[in-house]
Coordinates of C-alpha atoms in Angstrom, one line a residue:
X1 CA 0.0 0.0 0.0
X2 CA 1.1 3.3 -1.0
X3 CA 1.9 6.0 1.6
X4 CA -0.9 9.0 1.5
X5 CA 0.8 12.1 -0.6
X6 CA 1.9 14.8 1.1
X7 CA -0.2 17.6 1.2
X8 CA 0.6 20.0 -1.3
X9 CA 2.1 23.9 0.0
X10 CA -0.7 26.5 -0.5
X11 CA 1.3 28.8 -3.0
X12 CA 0.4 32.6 -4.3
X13 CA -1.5 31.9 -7.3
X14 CA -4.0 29.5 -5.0
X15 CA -4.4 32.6 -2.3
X16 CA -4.8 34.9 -5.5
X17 CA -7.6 32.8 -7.2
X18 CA -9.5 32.5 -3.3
X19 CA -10.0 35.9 -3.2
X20 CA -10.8 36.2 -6.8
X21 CA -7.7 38.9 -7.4
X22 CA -4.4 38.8 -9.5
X23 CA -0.8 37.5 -8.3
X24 CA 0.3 41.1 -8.1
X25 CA -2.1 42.0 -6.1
X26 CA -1.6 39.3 -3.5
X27 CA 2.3 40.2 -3.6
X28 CA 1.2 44.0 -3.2
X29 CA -0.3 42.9 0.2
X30 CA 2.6 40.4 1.3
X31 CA 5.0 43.2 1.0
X32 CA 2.2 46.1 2.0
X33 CA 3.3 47.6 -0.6
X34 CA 1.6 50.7 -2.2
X35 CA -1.6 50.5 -4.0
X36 CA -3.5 48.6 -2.5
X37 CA -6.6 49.2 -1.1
X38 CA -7.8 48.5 2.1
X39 CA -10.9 46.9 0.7
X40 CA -8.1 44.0 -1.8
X41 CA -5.7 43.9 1.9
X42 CA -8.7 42.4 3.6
X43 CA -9.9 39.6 0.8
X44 CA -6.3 38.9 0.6
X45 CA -5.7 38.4 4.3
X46 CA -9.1 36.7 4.1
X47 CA -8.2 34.3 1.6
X48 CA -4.2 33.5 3.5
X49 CA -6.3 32.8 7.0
X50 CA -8.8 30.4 5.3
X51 CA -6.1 28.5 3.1
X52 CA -3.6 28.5 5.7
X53 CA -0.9 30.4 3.2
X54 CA 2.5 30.6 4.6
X55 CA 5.1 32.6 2.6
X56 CA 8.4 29.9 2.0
X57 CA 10.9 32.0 3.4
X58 CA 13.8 30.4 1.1
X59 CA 12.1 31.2 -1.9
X60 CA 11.7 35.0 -1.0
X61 CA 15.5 34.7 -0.1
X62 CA 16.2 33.9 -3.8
X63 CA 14.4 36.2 -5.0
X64 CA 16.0 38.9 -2.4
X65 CA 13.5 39.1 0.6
X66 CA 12.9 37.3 3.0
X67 CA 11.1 39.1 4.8
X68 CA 12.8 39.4 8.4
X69 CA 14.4 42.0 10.3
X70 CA 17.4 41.3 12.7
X71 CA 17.5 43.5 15.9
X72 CA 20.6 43.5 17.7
X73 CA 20.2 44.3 21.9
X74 CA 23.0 44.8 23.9
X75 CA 21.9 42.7 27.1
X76 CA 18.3 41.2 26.9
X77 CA 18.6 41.8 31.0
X78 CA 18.0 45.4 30.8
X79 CA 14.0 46.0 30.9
X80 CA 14.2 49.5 29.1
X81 CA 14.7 47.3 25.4
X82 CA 11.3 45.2 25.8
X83 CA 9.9 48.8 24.9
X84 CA 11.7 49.3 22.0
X85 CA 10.8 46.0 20.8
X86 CA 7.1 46.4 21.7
X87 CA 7.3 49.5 19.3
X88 CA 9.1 47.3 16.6
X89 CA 6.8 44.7 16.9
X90 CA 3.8 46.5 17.0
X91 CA 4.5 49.0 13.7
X92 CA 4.9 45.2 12.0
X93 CA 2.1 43.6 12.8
X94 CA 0.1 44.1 9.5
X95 CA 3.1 43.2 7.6
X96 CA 4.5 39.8 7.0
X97 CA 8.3 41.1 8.4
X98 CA 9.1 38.7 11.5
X99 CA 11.5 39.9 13.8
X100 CA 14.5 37.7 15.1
X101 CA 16.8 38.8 17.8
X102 CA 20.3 38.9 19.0
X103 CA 22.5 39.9 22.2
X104 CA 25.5 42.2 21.6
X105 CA 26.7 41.1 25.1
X106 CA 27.9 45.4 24.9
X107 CA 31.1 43.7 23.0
X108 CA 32.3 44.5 19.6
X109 CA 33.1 40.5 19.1
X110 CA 29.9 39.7 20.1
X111 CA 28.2 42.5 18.2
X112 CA 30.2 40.7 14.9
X113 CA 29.4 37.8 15.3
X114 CA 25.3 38.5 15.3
X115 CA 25.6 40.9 12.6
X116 CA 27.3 38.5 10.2
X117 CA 25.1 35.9 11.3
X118 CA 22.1 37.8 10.4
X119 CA 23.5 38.8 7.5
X120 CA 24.7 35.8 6.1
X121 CA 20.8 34.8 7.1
X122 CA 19.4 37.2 4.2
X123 CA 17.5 39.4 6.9
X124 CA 16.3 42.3 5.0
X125 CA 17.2 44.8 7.2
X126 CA 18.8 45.5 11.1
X127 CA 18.0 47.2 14.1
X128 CA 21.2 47.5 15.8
X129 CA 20.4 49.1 19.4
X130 CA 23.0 50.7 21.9
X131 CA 26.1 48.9 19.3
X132 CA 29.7 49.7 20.8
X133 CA 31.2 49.0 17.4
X134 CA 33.4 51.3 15.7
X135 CA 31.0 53.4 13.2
X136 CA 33.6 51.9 10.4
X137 CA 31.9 48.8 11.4
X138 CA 28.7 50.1 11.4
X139 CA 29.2 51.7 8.0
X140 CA 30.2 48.1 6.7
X141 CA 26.9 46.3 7.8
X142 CA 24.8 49.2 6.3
X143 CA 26.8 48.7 3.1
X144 CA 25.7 45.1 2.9
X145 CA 21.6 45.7 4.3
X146 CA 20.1 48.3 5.0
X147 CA 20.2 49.5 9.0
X148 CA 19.3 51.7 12.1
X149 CA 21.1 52.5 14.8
X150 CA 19.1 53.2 17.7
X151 CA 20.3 55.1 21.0
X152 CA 24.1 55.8 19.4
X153 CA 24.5 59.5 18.7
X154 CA 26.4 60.8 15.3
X155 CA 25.5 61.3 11.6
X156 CA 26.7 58.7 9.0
X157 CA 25.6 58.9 5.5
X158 CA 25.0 55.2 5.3
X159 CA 22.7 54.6 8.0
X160 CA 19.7 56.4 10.3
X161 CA 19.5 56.7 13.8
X162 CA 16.5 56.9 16.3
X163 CA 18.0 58.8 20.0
X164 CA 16.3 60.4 23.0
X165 CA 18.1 63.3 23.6
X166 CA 20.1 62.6 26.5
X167 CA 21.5 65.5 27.3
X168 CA 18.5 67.5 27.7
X169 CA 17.2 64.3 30.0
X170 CA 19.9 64.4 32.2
X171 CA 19.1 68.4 32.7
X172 CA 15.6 67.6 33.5
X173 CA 16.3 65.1 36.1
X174 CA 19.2 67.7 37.5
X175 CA 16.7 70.5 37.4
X176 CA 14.1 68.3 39.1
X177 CA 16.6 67.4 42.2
X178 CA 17.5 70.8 42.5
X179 CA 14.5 72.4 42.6
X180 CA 13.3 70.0 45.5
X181 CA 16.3 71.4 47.3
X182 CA 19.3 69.2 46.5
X183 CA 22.8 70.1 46.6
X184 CA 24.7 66.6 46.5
X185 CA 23.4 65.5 43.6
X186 CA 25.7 62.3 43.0
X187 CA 25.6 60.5 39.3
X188 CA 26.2 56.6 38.5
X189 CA 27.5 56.5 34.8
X190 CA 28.1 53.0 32.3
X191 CA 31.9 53.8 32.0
X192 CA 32.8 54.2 28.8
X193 CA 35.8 52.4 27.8
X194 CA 36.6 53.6 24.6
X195 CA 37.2 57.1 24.3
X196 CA 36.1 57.5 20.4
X197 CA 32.4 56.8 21.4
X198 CA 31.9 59.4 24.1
X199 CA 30.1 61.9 22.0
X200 CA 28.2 58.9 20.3
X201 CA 26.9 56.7 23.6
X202 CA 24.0 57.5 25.3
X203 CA 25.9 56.9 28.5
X204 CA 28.5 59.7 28.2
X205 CA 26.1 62.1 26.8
X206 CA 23.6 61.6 30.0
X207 CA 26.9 61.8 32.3
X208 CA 28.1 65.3 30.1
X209 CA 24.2 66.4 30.9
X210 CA 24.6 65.8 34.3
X211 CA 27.9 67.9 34.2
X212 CA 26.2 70.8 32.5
X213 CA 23.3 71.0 34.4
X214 CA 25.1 71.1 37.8
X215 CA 27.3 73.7 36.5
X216 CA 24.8 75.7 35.4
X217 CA 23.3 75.3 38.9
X218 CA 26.3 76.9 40.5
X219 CA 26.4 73.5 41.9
X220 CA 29.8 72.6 40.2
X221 CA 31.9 72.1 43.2
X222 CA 29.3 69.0 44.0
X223 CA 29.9 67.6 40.7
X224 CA 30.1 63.8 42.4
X225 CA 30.4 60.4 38.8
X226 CA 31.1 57.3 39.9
X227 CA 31.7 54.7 37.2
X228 CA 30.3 51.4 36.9
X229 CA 28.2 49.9 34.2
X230 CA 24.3 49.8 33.6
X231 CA 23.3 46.8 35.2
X232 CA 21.5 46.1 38.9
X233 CA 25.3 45.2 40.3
X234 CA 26.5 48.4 39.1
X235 CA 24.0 50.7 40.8
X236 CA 24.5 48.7 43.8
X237 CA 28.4 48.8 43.8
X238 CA 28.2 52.6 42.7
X239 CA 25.7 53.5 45.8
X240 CA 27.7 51.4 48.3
X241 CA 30.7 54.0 46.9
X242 CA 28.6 57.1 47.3
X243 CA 27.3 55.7 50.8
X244 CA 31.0 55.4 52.0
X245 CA 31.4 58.8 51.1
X246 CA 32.5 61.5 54.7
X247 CA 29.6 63.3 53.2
X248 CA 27.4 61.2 51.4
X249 CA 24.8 63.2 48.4
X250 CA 21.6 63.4 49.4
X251 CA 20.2 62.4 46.0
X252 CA 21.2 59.7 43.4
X253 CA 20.8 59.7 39.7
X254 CA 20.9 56.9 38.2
X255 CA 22.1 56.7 34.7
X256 CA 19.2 53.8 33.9
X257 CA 16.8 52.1 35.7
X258 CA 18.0 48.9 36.3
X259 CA 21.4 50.7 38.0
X260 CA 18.5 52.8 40.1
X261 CA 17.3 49.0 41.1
X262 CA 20.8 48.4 42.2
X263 CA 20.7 51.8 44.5
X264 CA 17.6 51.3 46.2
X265 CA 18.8 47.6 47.3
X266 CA 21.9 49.2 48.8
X267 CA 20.5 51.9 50.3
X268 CA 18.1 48.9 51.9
X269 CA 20.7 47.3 52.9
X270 CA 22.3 50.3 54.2
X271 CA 19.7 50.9 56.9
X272 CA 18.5 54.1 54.9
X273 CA 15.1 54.9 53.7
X274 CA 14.3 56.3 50.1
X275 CA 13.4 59.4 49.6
X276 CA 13.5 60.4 53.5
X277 CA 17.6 59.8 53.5
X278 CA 18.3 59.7 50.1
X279 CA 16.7 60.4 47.0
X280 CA 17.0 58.2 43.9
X281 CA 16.2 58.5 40.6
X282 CA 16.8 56.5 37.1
X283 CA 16.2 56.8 33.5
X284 CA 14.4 54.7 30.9
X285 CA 10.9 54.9 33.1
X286 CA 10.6 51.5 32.5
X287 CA 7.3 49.4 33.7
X288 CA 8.6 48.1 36.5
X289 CA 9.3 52.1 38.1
X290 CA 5.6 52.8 38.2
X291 CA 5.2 49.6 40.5
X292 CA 3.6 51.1 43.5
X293 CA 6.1 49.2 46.1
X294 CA 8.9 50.8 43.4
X295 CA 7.6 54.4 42.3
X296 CA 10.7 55.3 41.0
X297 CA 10.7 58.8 39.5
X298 CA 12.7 58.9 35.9
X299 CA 13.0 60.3 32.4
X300 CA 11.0 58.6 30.3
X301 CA 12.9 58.7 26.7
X302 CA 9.9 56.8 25.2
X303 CA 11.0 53.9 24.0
X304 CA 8.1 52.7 22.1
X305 CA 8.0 55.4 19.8
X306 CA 12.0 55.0 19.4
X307 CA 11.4 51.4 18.2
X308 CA 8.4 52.4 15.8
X309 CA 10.4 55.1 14.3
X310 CA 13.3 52.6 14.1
X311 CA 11.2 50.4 11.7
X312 CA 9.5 52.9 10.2
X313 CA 12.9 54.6 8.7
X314 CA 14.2 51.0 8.2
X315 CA 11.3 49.7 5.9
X316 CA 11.7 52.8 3.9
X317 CA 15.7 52.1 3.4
X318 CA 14.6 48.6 2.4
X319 CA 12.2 50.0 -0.6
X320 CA 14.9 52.6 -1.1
X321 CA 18.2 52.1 -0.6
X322 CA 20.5 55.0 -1.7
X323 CA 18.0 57.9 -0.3
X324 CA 19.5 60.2 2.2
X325 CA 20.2 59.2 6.0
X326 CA 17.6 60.6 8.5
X327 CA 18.9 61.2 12.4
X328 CA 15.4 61.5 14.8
X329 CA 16.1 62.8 17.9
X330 CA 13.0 62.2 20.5
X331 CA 12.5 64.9 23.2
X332 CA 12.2 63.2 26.9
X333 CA 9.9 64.4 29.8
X334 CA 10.4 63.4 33.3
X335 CA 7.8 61.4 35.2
X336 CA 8.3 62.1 38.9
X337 CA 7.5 59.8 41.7
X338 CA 7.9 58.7 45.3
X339 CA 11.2 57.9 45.2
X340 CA 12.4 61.8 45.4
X341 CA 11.7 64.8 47.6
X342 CA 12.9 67.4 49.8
X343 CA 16.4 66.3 51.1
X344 CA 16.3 65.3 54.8
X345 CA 15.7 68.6 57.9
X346 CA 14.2 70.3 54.6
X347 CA 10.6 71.4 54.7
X348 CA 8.5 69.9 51.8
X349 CA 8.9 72.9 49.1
X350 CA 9.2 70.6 46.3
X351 CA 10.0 72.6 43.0
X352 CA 8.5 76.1 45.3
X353 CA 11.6 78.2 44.3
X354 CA 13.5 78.2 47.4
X355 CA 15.5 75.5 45.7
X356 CA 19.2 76.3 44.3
X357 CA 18.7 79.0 41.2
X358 CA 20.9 78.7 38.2
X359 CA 23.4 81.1 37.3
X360 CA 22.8 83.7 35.1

């Protein structure tokens, strides 16, 4: 007896005849490309649900899409990227793009090795988030597919980039500490090891806001960095510095949230209550810091719309790819919460004016 045949793979022209409409058409749709209606997208979507169509992703390959994007994240620990993702993932949801990911481990190997494995993948296009790469490097892979570079700072001619303005954060969250009455506003920075990147990172540029904004505070003689890296073990080692300190600051801002996780357990730990010792704040205003146990005040550089502007400028470099680069820079706002207020013996004139002034 004869095994049963396979069943035969649903192909274009069966999805095309279903909903009574041409090949192109159907393609049109695939690639939501333009001209088609609303009115042909939902007979065509229709026709895919009801035949069970699924695109054959070698095929596309060979014909020089297949129809996936690549997005490169620097440590899938840190909570801020899920939000840039959920912006990715949202502004392709009625298009047939999957996204596949990859950790940079924050290392330039690392960061290779994913990129040339997506690469030699056929992905059609990369997000690259937070890369420590040289920007030779990064001008390489946007040579070969078209890219974004989200959260790096600089101008290339070969690739966009999506950024929150992290300098103007940082003042914000200065501005905010000061106001409530601050003067030893400490900062815990990602140090940055290679000095080439520091007006590109995110990190330095938050830590040069910092710097500004004190100084334009009068506050320069409390300028207080200490350097670890953006993780929970780094706010937690850079907080146990600053709580060591003869004269310990009466407010902490921390570079990201995850490093504000890491100063809150110390100050715990410490025997210290937050905000009525010490005031702590991060950056990101991630989900997790409008937990009401957590209520950590922050910047919020919204990272949804950075990941849906991310895809938005990288599906137009896929239909086009010799047009101009395009640099968005988001503005952030500041969200605060419980976690700061007055500093401790102060009366509670949060942001009344009798905090420090600024120079003229």
């Amino acid at each position: 007896m004869e095994p049963p045949a396979s069943p035969r793979r649903v192909t274009i022209v069966d999805v095309a005849q279903h909903a009574r409409v041409s090949t192109t058409a159907v393609s049109k749709v695939l690639r939501n490309a333009y001209g088609a209606s609303p009115e042909m997208r939902a007979k065509v979507r229709r026709a895919i649900d009801e035949l069970g169509y699924r695109p054959y992703a070698a095929a596309r390959g060979l014909r020089g899409q297949t129809y996936t994007i690549g997005v490169m994240l620097p440590d899938i620990r840190n909570p801020f990227f899920p939000e840039i993702l959920d912006g990715i993932t949202d502004r392709l949801q009625d298009t047939d793009y999957q996204v596949l990911l990859g950790p940079g481990c924050n290392g330039e190997k690392e960061e290779a090795r994913v990129t040339e494995a997506m690469i030699d993948r056929g992905m059609d296009g990369l997000v690259l988030v937070a890369p420590v790469s040289p920007r030779s490097h990064l001008e390489h892979i946007a040579s070969v597919v078209p890219t974004v570079v989200v959260g790096r700072h600089g101008h290339s001619p070969v690739y966009d980039t999506v950024t929150d303005d992290d300098v103007a954060g940082a003042a914000l969250l200065v501005g905010h500490l000061a106001g409530l009455g601050h003067r030893r506003i400490a900062h815990i920075e990602h140090h940055e090891t290679d000095p080439t990147r520091i007006a590109e990172m995110p990190n330095a540029l938050r830590a040069e806001g910092y710097r500004q904004a004190m100084r334009g505070l009068g506050l320069a003689q409390e300028i207080d960095v200490v350097s670890t890296s953006y993780t929970q073990q780094g706010g937690y080692e850079g907080a146990k510095e600053l709580l060591g300190r003869p004269s310990r600051p009466t407010a902490v801002f921390a570079g990201a949230d995850i490093v504000a996780m890491g100063v809150l357990e110390a100050v715990a730990e410490a025997g210290l209550s937050v905000p009525g010792d010490m005031s702590v704040a991060g950056y990101d205003n991630t989900a997790f810091a409008a937990l009401g146990p957590i209520s950590l005040t922050s910047v919020d550089q919204a990272g949804h719309e950075i990941g849906d502007n991310a895809v938005r400028l990288l599906l137009e470099r896929i239909t086009e790819r010799r047009k101009p680069s395009v640099q968005v820079k988001l503005s952030p706002t500041l969200v605060p919460r419980r976690t700061t207020a007055p500093p401790p013996g102060q009366s509670d004139n949060a942001e009344s004016g009798r905090g420090v002034q600024p120079l003229d």
